[in-house]
Short mmCIF file of C-alpha atoms in Angstrom, two decimals:
data_model
loop_
_atom_site.label_atom_id
_atom_site.label_comp_id
_atom_site.label_asym_id
_atom_site.label_seq_id
_atom_site.Cartn_x
_atom_site.Cartn_y
_atom_site.Cartn_z
CA MET A 1 -24.05 19.12 -7.76
CA THR A 2 -20.83 17.79 -8.07
CA HIS A 3 -19.41 15.79 -5.15
CA THR A 4 -15.54 14.97 -4.80
CA VAL A 5 -14.48 11.84 -3.65
CA HIS A 6 -11.74 11.64 -0.65
CA ILE A 7 -9.27 8.97 -1.08
CA LEU A 8 -7.14 7.91 1.99
CA ALA A 9 -3.74 6.34 0.21
CA LEU A 10 -1.20 4.44 2.32
CA HIS A 11 2.45 3.96 0.75
CA GLY A 12 4.34 1.03 1.07
CA PHE A 13 7.55 0.01 3.19
CA THR A 14 10.56 2.56 3.15
CA GLY A 15 7.96 4.93 1.28
CA CYS A 16 5.92 7.95 2.52
CA GLY A 17 2.81 9.69 1.74
CA ALA A 18 4.59 12.03 -0.50
CA ASP A 19 5.58 9.49 -3.01
CA PHE A 20 1.59 9.63 -4.19
CA ASP A 21 1.76 13.08 -5.37
CA PRO A 22 2.81 12.67 -8.90
CA PHE A 23 0.29 9.74 -9.03
CA ALA A 24 -2.61 11.75 -7.07
CA ASN A 25 -2.53 14.89 -9.58
CA LYS A 26 -3.21 12.41 -12.32
CA CYS A 27 -6.46 11.14 -10.88
CA VAL A 28 -9.80 12.48 -9.87
CA GLY A 29 -10.88 13.13 -6.30
CA THR A 30 -8.84 14.66 -2.99
CA TRP A 31 -6.13 12.58 -1.80
CA HIS A 32 -4.85 12.30 1.47
CA HIS A 33 -1.50 10.62 2.16
CA PRO A 34 -0.10 10.65 5.34
CA ASP A 35 3.08 9.06 6.64
CA LEU A 36 2.30 5.49 8.00
CA PRO A 37 3.68 4.63 11.52
CA GLY A 38 7.34 4.04 11.75
CA HIS A 39 7.96 6.15 8.62
CA SER A 40 9.02 9.85 8.30
CA THR A 41 8.45 10.51 11.95
CA GLY A 42 12.07 10.77 13.25
CA LYS A 43 11.12 8.26 16.21
CA ALA A 44 9.38 4.89 16.20
CA LEU A 45 5.88 4.66 16.84
CA GLN A 46 3.47 1.65 17.44
CA CYS A 47 3.25 -0.09 14.32
CA SER A 48 1.54 -3.34 15.21
CA GLN A 49 -1.67 -4.61 13.49
CA GLN A 50 -3.65 -3.38 16.17
CA SER A 51 -2.07 0.00 16.43
CA THR A 52 -1.98 0.61 12.57
CA THR A 53 -5.57 -0.16 12.17
CA ARG A 54 -6.47 2.62 14.85
CA TRP A 55 -4.13 5.22 13.12
CA ILE A 56 -6.34 4.48 10.13
CA GLN A 57 -9.65 5.03 11.85
CA ASN A 58 -8.23 8.16 13.14
CA ASN A 59 -7.43 9.53 9.69
CA LEU A 60 -10.80 8.10 8.28
CA GLU A 61 -12.59 9.99 10.94
CA GLY A 62 -10.65 13.07 9.72
CA LEU A 63 -11.81 12.64 6.00
CA PRO A 64 -14.59 15.45 5.62
CA LYS A 65 -17.44 13.71 4.07
CA LYS A 66 -18.44 10.60 1.98
CA PRO A 67 -17.70 8.87 -0.72
CA LYS A 68 -14.45 7.66 1.15
CA ILE A 69 -12.03 5.27 -0.60
CA LEU A 70 -8.94 3.57 0.82
CA VAL A 71 -6.07 2.91 -1.17
CA GLY A 72 -3.00 0.89 -0.09
CA TYR A 73 0.30 -0.04 -2.01
CA SER A 74 2.19 -3.19 -1.05
CA MET A 75 2.29 -2.62 2.86
CA GLY A 76 0.02 0.04 2.65
CA ALA A 77 -2.45 -2.59 0.98
CA ARG A 78 -1.79 -4.88 3.94
CA ALA A 79 -2.62 -2.43 6.51
CA ALA A 80 -5.81 -1.34 4.34
CA LEU A 81 -7.15 -4.92 4.19
CA ASN A 82 -6.48 -5.12 7.87
CA HIS A 83 -8.83 -2.13 8.48
CA ALA A 84 -11.39 -3.05 5.83
CA VAL A 85 -11.92 -6.47 7.40
CA ASN A 86 -12.28 -5.10 10.90
CA PHE A 87 -14.34 -2.01 9.97
CA PRO A 88 -16.22 -3.53 6.43
CA THR A 89 -18.77 -0.77 6.24
CA ALA A 90 -16.46 2.18 6.86
CA TRP A 91 -15.58 2.62 3.20
CA ASP A 92 -16.91 3.27 -0.03
CA GLY A 93 -14.26 1.28 -1.98
CA LEU A 94 -11.02 -0.27 -1.68
CA ILE A 95 -7.93 0.31 -4.47
CA LEU A 96 -5.24 -2.38 -3.78
CA ILE A 97 -1.92 -2.10 -5.41
CA SER A 98 0.02 -4.97 -5.07
CA PRO A 99 -1.74 -6.43 -2.57
CA ASN A 100 -1.31 -9.65 -0.32
CA PRO A 101 -3.94 -10.65 2.46
CA GLY A 102 -1.27 -12.92 4.28
CA ILE A 103 0.73 -15.91 4.62
CA GLU A 104 -1.61 -19.08 4.97
CA ASP A 105 1.15 -21.46 6.15
CA GLU A 106 2.18 -21.22 9.79
CA ALA A 107 5.87 -22.49 9.19
CA ASP A 108 6.13 -19.99 5.99
CA ARG A 109 4.75 -17.10 8.46
CA GLU A 110 7.32 -17.92 10.87
CA ALA A 111 10.08 -18.10 8.38
CA ARG A 112 8.97 -14.42 6.89
CA ARG A 113 9.01 -13.12 10.89
CA LEU A 114 12.48 -14.25 11.20
CA SER A 115 13.47 -12.96 7.76
CA ASP A 116 11.94 -9.51 8.81
CA GLU A 117 13.65 -9.57 12.24
CA GLY A 118 17.29 -10.21 10.21
CA LEU A 119 16.12 -7.47 8.00
CA ALA A 120 15.54 -5.34 10.97
CA LYS A 121 18.90 -5.71 12.75
CA ARG A 122 20.31 -5.00 9.42
CA ILE A 123 18.92 -1.77 9.42
CA GLU A 124 19.97 -1.12 12.87
CA SER A 125 23.44 -2.37 12.26
CA ASP A 126 24.12 -0.99 8.87
CA GLY A 127 22.26 2.19 8.99
CA LEU A 128 19.60 3.74 6.30
CA ILE A 129 21.65 4.47 3.17
CA PRO A 130 23.51 0.79 2.83
CA PHE A 131 20.04 -0.92 3.62
CA PHE A 132 18.36 1.15 0.83
CA GLU A 133 21.14 0.05 -1.61
CA TYR A 134 20.44 -3.48 -0.46
CA TRP A 135 16.67 -2.88 -0.55
CA GLN A 136 16.30 -1.46 -3.78
CA SER A 137 18.46 -4.01 -5.50
CA THR A 138 16.03 -6.98 -4.48
CA PRO A 139 14.25 -8.44 -7.46
CA LEU A 140 10.69 -6.94 -6.37
CA ILE A 141 11.84 -3.42 -5.92
CA GLN A 142 14.52 -3.24 -8.73
CA SER A 143 11.54 -2.43 -11.07
CA GLN A 144 10.98 1.24 -9.72
CA GLN A 145 14.34 2.20 -11.29
CA SER A 146 11.74 2.88 -14.28
CA ILE A 147 10.23 5.35 -12.52
CA GLN A 148 10.85 8.99 -14.09
CA ALA A 149 14.07 10.32 -12.73
CA GLU A 150 12.48 13.30 -11.06
CA TRP A 151 9.97 11.35 -8.91
CA LEU A 152 12.46 8.59 -8.31
CA ASP A 153 14.89 11.23 -6.93
CA THR A 154 12.69 13.03 -4.73
CA MET A 155 11.50 9.61 -3.45
CA GLN A 156 15.17 8.98 -2.45
CA ILE A 157 15.44 12.49 -0.77
CA ASN A 158 12.26 11.43 1.21
CA ARG A 159 13.71 7.95 2.26
CA ARG A 160 16.68 9.69 4.16
CA HIS A 161 13.89 11.49 6.59
CA HIS A 162 13.16 8.05 7.93
CA SER A 163 14.87 6.32 11.18
CA ALA A 164 16.46 3.40 11.52
CA LYS A 165 14.75 2.50 14.46
CA GLY A 166 11.32 3.45 13.03
CA LEU A 167 11.57 1.06 9.85
CA ALA A 168 13.17 -1.86 11.90
CA GLN A 169 10.00 -1.41 14.21
CA SER A 170 7.85 -1.20 11.21
CA LEU A 171 9.48 -4.73 10.27
CA ARG A 172 8.96 -6.27 13.35
CA GLU A 173 5.30 -5.41 14.26
CA PHE A 174 3.87 -4.94 10.60
CA GLY A 175 6.15 -7.00 8.53
CA GLN A 176 4.33 -10.11 6.58
CA GLY A 177 5.71 -12.40 9.09
CA ASN A 178 3.84 -10.74 11.94
CA CYS A 179 0.56 -9.71 10.29
CA PRO A 180 -2.56 -12.28 10.42
CA ASN A 181 -3.64 -14.43 7.57
CA LEU A 182 -6.56 -12.48 6.47
CA TRP A 183 -7.51 -14.71 3.39
CA PRO A 184 -10.40 -16.11 5.58
CA MET A 185 -12.00 -12.74 6.37
CA LEU A 186 -12.11 -11.48 2.69
CA GLN A 187 -15.74 -11.91 2.10
CA GLN A 188 -16.35 -9.54 4.80
CA ILE A 189 -15.85 -6.74 2.74
CA ARG A 190 -18.77 -6.09 0.69
CA VAL A 191 -17.59 -2.72 -1.15
CA PRO A 192 -16.16 -2.35 -4.71
CA ILE A 193 -12.38 -3.29 -4.76
CA LEU A 194 -9.98 -2.69 -7.65
CA CYS A 195 -6.82 -4.49 -7.48
CA MET A 196 -4.09 -3.41 -9.62
CA THR A 197 -0.69 -5.29 -10.37
CA GLY A 198 2.15 -4.84 -12.96
CA GLU A 199 2.38 -7.66 -15.60
CA SER A 200 5.82 -8.48 -14.60
CA ASP A 201 5.32 -8.87 -11.16
CA THR A 202 3.95 -12.42 -11.14
CA LYS A 203 3.66 -13.39 -7.71
CA TYR A 204 1.47 -10.37 -6.90
CA HIS A 205 -0.65 -10.70 -10.23
CA SER A 206 -1.42 -14.35 -8.84
CA ILE A 207 -2.45 -13.07 -5.64
CA SER A 208 -4.83 -10.54 -6.74
CA GLU A 209 -6.46 -12.90 -9.43
CA ARG A 210 -7.49 -15.14 -6.39
CA ILE A 211 -8.78 -12.04 -4.61
CA ALA A 212 -11.02 -11.33 -7.67
CA GLN A 213 -12.38 -14.88 -7.96
CA ILE A 214 -13.07 -14.91 -4.23
CA LEU A 215 -14.93 -11.50 -4.16
CA PRO A 216 -17.37 -11.23 -6.85
CA ASN A 217 -16.99 -7.43 -5.98
CA ALA A 218 -13.60 -7.17 -6.83
CA GLU A 219 -11.83 -6.70 -10.41
CA HIS A 220 -7.98 -6.97 -11.00
CA VAL A 221 -6.46 -4.70 -13.60
CA THR A 222 -3.09 -5.81 -14.93
CA ILE A 223 -0.71 -2.96 -15.83
CA PRO A 224 1.67 -3.21 -18.81
CA ASN A 225 5.28 -2.36 -18.61
CA ALA A 226 5.15 -2.40 -14.87
CA GLY A 227 6.57 -4.28 -11.88
CA HIS A 228 5.54 -4.18 -8.10
CA MET A 229 4.87 -0.38 -8.15
CA PRO A 230 2.79 0.20 -11.37
CA HIS A 231 1.17 3.34 -10.38
CA LEU A 232 4.47 5.02 -10.46
CA GLU A 233 6.46 2.85 -13.15
CA ASN A 234 3.47 3.18 -15.78
CA PRO A 235 1.27 6.14 -14.11
CA GLU A 236 -0.62 7.21 -17.19
CA THR A 237 -2.47 3.52 -17.64
CA SER A 238 -2.72 3.26 -13.82
CA ALA A 239 -4.07 6.61 -13.39
CA PHE A 240 -6.74 5.80 -16.07
CA ALA A 241 -7.56 2.41 -14.31
CA VAL A 242 -8.08 4.23 -10.87
CA ASN A 243 -10.32 6.82 -12.59
CA GLN A 244 -12.57 4.19 -14.42
CA PHE A 245 -13.00 2.91 -10.69
CA LEU A 246 -13.54 5.91 -9.06
CA SER A 247 -15.92 7.33 -11.81
CA GLN A 248 -18.55 5.09 -10.00
CA PHE A 249 -18.38 7.20 -6.84
CA THR A 250 -18.09 10.73 -8.33
CA ASP A 251 -19.57 12.64 -11.39
CA GLN A 252 -16.02 14.56 -11.63
CA LYS A 253 -15.11 14.13 -15.24
CA LEU A 254 -12.06 11.56 -16.09
CA VAL A 255 -9.19 12.79 -16.78
#
Protein backbone atom coordinates (compact mmCIF):
# COMPACT_ATOMS: atom_id res chain seq x y z
CA MET A 1 0.00 0.00 0.00
CA THR A 2 1.45 3.35 -1.04
CA HIS A 3 1.51 6.08 1.56
CA THR A 4 2.13 9.73 0.82
CA VAL A 5 4.37 12.00 2.83
CA HIS A 6 2.73 15.31 3.76
CA ILE A 7 4.96 18.36 3.65
CA LEU A 8 4.39 21.78 5.23
CA ALA A 9 6.69 24.27 3.47
CA LEU A 10 7.51 27.71 4.90
CA HIS A 11 8.75 30.45 2.56
CA GLY A 12 11.30 33.21 3.11
CA PHE A 13 10.94 36.91 3.91
CA THR A 14 9.03 38.84 1.18
CA GLY A 15 8.04 35.52 -0.40
CA CYS A 16 4.80 33.57 -0.29
CA GLY A 17 3.68 29.97 -0.22
CA ALA A 18 3.19 29.90 -3.99
CA ASP A 19 6.96 30.33 -4.42
CA PHE A 20 7.20 26.59 -3.72
CA ASP A 21 4.82 25.59 -6.54
CA PRO A 22 7.36 24.89 -9.32
CA PHE A 23 9.72 23.11 -6.94
CA ALA A 24 7.00 21.00 -5.30
CA ASN A 25 6.01 19.76 -8.75
CA LYS A 26 9.44 18.13 -9.03
CA CYS A 27 9.23 16.42 -5.64
CA VAL A 28 7.38 13.48 -4.18
CA GLY A 29 4.71 13.95 -1.53
CA THR A 30 1.79 16.28 -1.03
CA TRP A 31 2.97 19.83 -0.43
CA HIS A 32 1.13 22.40 1.67
CA HIS A 33 2.61 25.90 1.54
CA PRO A 34 0.54 28.63 3.19
CA ASP A 35 1.62 32.26 3.51
CA LEU A 36 3.44 33.05 6.73
CA PRO A 37 2.09 35.71 9.13
CA GLY A 38 2.66 39.21 7.82
CA HIS A 39 2.82 38.04 4.21
CA SER A 40 0.18 38.23 1.44
CA THR A 41 -2.52 39.01 3.96
CA GLY A 42 -3.33 42.63 3.23
CA LYS A 43 -3.02 43.33 6.95
CA ALA A 44 -0.49 42.82 9.70
CA LEU A 45 -0.80 39.68 11.79
CA GLN A 46 0.94 38.64 14.96
CA CYS A 47 4.41 37.62 13.77
CA SER A 48 6.26 36.96 17.03
CA GLN A 49 8.12 33.73 17.68
CA GLN A 50 5.30 32.48 19.90
CA SER A 51 2.56 33.48 17.45
CA THR A 52 4.41 31.94 14.51
CA THR A 53 4.95 28.71 16.44
CA ARG A 54 1.22 28.54 17.21
CA TRP A 55 0.46 29.24 13.55
CA ILE A 56 2.67 26.32 12.50
CA GLN A 57 1.03 24.11 15.10
CA ASN A 58 -2.40 24.92 13.68
CA ASN A 59 -1.19 24.05 10.18
CA LEU A 60 0.39 20.83 11.48
CA GLU A 61 -2.92 19.75 12.96
CA GLY A 62 -4.55 20.35 9.57
CA LEU A 63 -2.28 17.89 7.75
CA PRO A 64 -4.06 14.61 6.95
CA LYS A 65 -1.76 11.98 8.47
CA LYS A 66 1.82 10.88 9.05
CA PRO A 67 4.51 10.94 7.85
CA LYS A 68 4.76 14.72 8.17
CA ILE A 69 7.79 16.73 7.08
CA LEU A 70 8.49 20.39 7.85
CA VAL A 71 10.35 22.36 5.18
CA GLY A 72 11.64 25.88 5.70
CA TYR A 73 13.61 28.28 3.53
CA SER A 74 15.63 31.11 5.14
CA MET A 75 13.10 32.90 7.40
CA GLY A 76 10.91 29.82 6.99
CA ALA A 77 13.79 27.65 8.19
CA ARG A 78 14.05 29.86 11.27
CA ALA A 79 10.33 29.35 11.87
CA ALA A 80 10.71 25.60 11.33
CA LEU A 81 13.52 25.35 13.88
CA ASN A 82 11.53 27.41 16.38
CA HIS A 83 8.67 24.94 16.14
CA ALA A 84 10.86 21.85 16.13
CA VAL A 85 12.72 22.73 19.34
CA ASN A 86 9.40 23.40 21.07
CA PHE A 87 7.67 20.30 19.66
CA PRO A 88 10.54 17.88 18.95
CA THR A 89 8.25 14.88 18.31
CA ALA A 90 5.75 16.68 16.08
CA TRP A 91 7.53 16.00 12.79
CA ASP A 92 9.02 12.92 11.18
CA GLY A 93 11.74 14.96 9.49
CA LEU A 94 12.95 18.47 8.68
CA ILE A 95 14.30 19.99 5.47
CA LEU A 96 16.09 23.26 6.17
CA ILE A 97 17.07 25.36 3.15
CA SER A 98 19.62 28.08 3.99
CA PRO A 99 18.94 27.89 7.75
CA ASN A 100 20.34 29.91 10.64
CA PRO A 101 19.50 28.77 14.20
CA GLY A 102 20.18 32.24 15.55
CA ILE A 103 22.67 34.94 16.43
CA GLU A 104 24.72 33.79 19.41
CA ASP A 105 26.34 37.04 20.54
CA GLU A 106 23.98 39.39 22.41
CA ALA A 107 25.63 42.52 21.00
CA ASP A 108 25.39 41.16 17.45
CA ARG A 109 21.75 40.28 17.98
CA GLU A 110 21.00 43.80 19.24
CA ALA A 111 22.78 45.27 16.22
CA ARG A 112 20.66 43.06 13.95
CA ARG A 113 17.50 44.11 15.77
CA LEU A 114 18.34 47.76 15.11
CA SER A 115 19.10 46.94 11.48
CA ASP A 116 15.77 45.13 11.12
CA GLU A 117 14.00 48.14 12.66
CA GLY A 118 15.70 50.39 10.12
CA LEU A 119 14.50 48.14 7.28
CA ALA A 120 10.98 48.10 8.72
CA LYS A 121 10.91 51.90 8.75
CA ARG A 122 12.26 51.92 5.19
CA ILE A 123 9.39 49.71 4.02
CA GLU A 124 6.85 51.97 5.72
CA SER A 125 8.34 55.20 4.36
CA ASP A 126 9.36 54.13 0.84
CA GLY A 127 6.61 51.61 0.07
CA LEU A 128 6.83 48.08 -1.30
CA ILE A 129 8.22 48.56 -4.82
CA PRO A 130 11.23 50.75 -3.86
CA PHE A 131 11.98 48.39 -0.97
CA PHE A 132 11.85 45.32 -3.22
CA GLU A 133 14.24 47.00 -5.66
CA TYR A 134 16.66 47.60 -2.79
CA TRP A 135 16.17 44.15 -1.21
CA GLN A 136 16.74 42.26 -4.45
CA SER A 137 19.98 44.16 -5.06
CA THR A 138 21.57 42.98 -1.80
CA PRO A 139 24.39 40.41 -2.22
CA LEU A 140 22.45 37.62 -0.48
CA ILE A 141 19.35 37.96 -2.67
CA GLN A 142 20.99 38.89 -5.99
CA SER A 143 21.50 35.25 -6.96
CA GLN A 144 17.72 34.92 -7.37
CA GLN A 145 18.15 36.62 -10.75
CA SER A 146 19.29 33.21 -12.03
CA ILE A 147 15.84 31.72 -11.37
CA GLN A 148 13.89 30.78 -14.50
CA ALA A 149 12.31 33.94 -15.91
CA GLU A 150 8.73 32.66 -15.75
CA TRP A 151 9.09 31.62 -12.12
CA LEU A 152 10.82 34.86 -11.17
CA ASP A 153 8.13 36.97 -12.87
CA THR A 154 5.43 35.14 -10.91
CA MET A 155 7.35 35.69 -7.68
CA GLN A 156 7.60 39.41 -8.42
CA ILE A 157 3.86 39.65 -9.08
CA ASN A 158 3.05 37.78 -5.87
CA ARG A 159 5.29 40.08 -3.83
CA ARG A 160 3.03 43.00 -4.72
CA HIS A 161 0.20 41.34 -2.78
CA HIS A 162 2.01 42.04 0.48
CA SER A 163 1.35 45.06 2.64
CA ALA A 164 4.08 47.38 3.88
CA LYS A 165 2.61 47.11 7.37
CA GLY A 166 2.70 43.31 7.31
CA LEU A 167 6.32 43.03 6.12
CA ALA A 168 7.46 45.70 8.58
CA GLN A 169 5.79 43.83 11.42
CA SER A 170 7.38 40.56 10.29
CA LEU A 171 10.82 42.19 10.49
CA ARG A 172 10.14 43.73 13.88
CA GLU A 173 8.72 40.59 15.47
CA PHE A 174 10.38 37.72 13.61
CA GLY A 175 13.59 39.19 12.23
CA GLN A 176 16.82 37.52 13.31
CA GLY A 177 17.41 40.28 15.84
CA ASN A 178 14.22 39.44 17.74
CA CYS A 179 14.43 35.66 17.51
CA PRO A 180 16.21 33.59 20.17
CA ASN A 181 19.52 31.82 19.78
CA LEU A 182 18.47 28.20 19.14
CA TRP A 183 21.97 26.72 18.88
CA PRO A 184 21.92 25.40 22.49
CA MET A 185 18.54 23.73 21.87
CA LEU A 186 19.26 21.97 18.58
CA GLN A 187 20.00 18.64 20.25
CA GLN A 188 16.37 18.43 21.32
CA ILE A 189 15.58 17.62 17.68
CA ARG A 190 16.03 13.89 17.12
CA VAL A 191 14.32 13.40 13.75
CA PRO A 192 16.27 13.20 10.45
CA ILE A 193 17.26 16.59 9.06
CA LEU A 194 18.37 17.65 5.61
CA CYS A 195 20.20 20.97 5.43
CA MET A 196 20.55 22.32 1.90
CA THR A 197 22.58 25.34 0.80
CA GLY A 198 23.88 26.79 -2.45
CA GLU A 199 27.62 26.51 -3.05
CA SER A 200 28.10 30.27 -3.46
CA ASP A 201 26.26 31.06 -0.21
CA THR A 202 29.34 30.70 1.97
CA LYS A 203 27.83 32.03 5.21
CA TYR A 204 24.89 29.64 5.24
CA HIS A 205 27.06 26.80 3.94
CA SER A 206 29.21 27.15 7.08
CA ILE A 207 26.14 27.29 9.31
CA SER A 208 24.70 24.09 7.83
CA GLU A 209 28.04 22.33 8.12
CA ARG A 210 28.03 23.18 11.81
CA ILE A 211 24.46 21.92 12.26
CA ALA A 212 25.45 18.62 10.65
CA GLN A 213 28.45 18.35 12.98
CA ILE A 214 26.30 18.97 16.07
CA LEU A 215 23.44 16.64 15.13
CA PRO A 216 24.26 13.07 14.08
CA ASN A 217 20.80 12.83 12.49
CA ALA A 218 21.48 15.80 10.19
CA GLU A 219 23.08 15.80 6.75
CA HIS A 220 24.20 18.78 4.69
CA VAL A 221 23.92 18.86 0.91
CA THR A 222 25.57 21.59 -1.14
CA ILE A 223 23.81 22.54 -4.38
CA PRO A 224 26.15 23.65 -7.20
CA ASN A 225 25.46 26.72 -9.33
CA ALA A 226 23.20 28.21 -6.67
CA GLY A 227 23.17 30.83 -3.94
CA HIS A 228 20.77 31.51 -1.07
CA MET A 229 17.67 30.08 -2.82
CA PRO A 230 19.03 26.79 -4.18
CA HIS A 231 15.68 25.05 -4.59
CA LEU A 232 14.66 27.55 -7.29
CA GLU A 233 18.10 28.55 -8.59
CA ASN A 234 19.03 24.91 -9.29
CA PRO A 235 15.73 23.05 -8.93
CA GLU A 236 16.73 19.78 -10.59
CA THR A 237 19.67 19.06 -8.30
CA SER A 238 17.77 20.34 -5.27
CA ALA A 239 14.73 18.17 -6.05
CA PHE A 240 16.96 15.10 -6.38
CA ALA A 241 18.43 15.76 -2.92
CA VAL A 242 14.99 16.35 -1.39
CA ASN A 243 13.50 13.26 -3.01
CA GLN A 244 16.41 11.14 -1.79
CA PHE A 245 15.76 12.40 1.73
CA LEU A 246 12.00 11.88 1.48
CA SER A 247 12.43 8.32 0.19
CA GLN A 248 13.00 7.12 3.76
CA PHE A 249 9.46 8.20 4.67
CA THR A 250 7.48 7.04 1.64
CA ASP A 251 7.48 4.28 -0.94
CA GLN A 252 6.59 6.67 -3.74
CA LYS A 253 8.94 6.40 -6.70
CA LEU A 254 11.55 9.11 -7.00
CA VAL A 255 11.10 11.54 -9.88
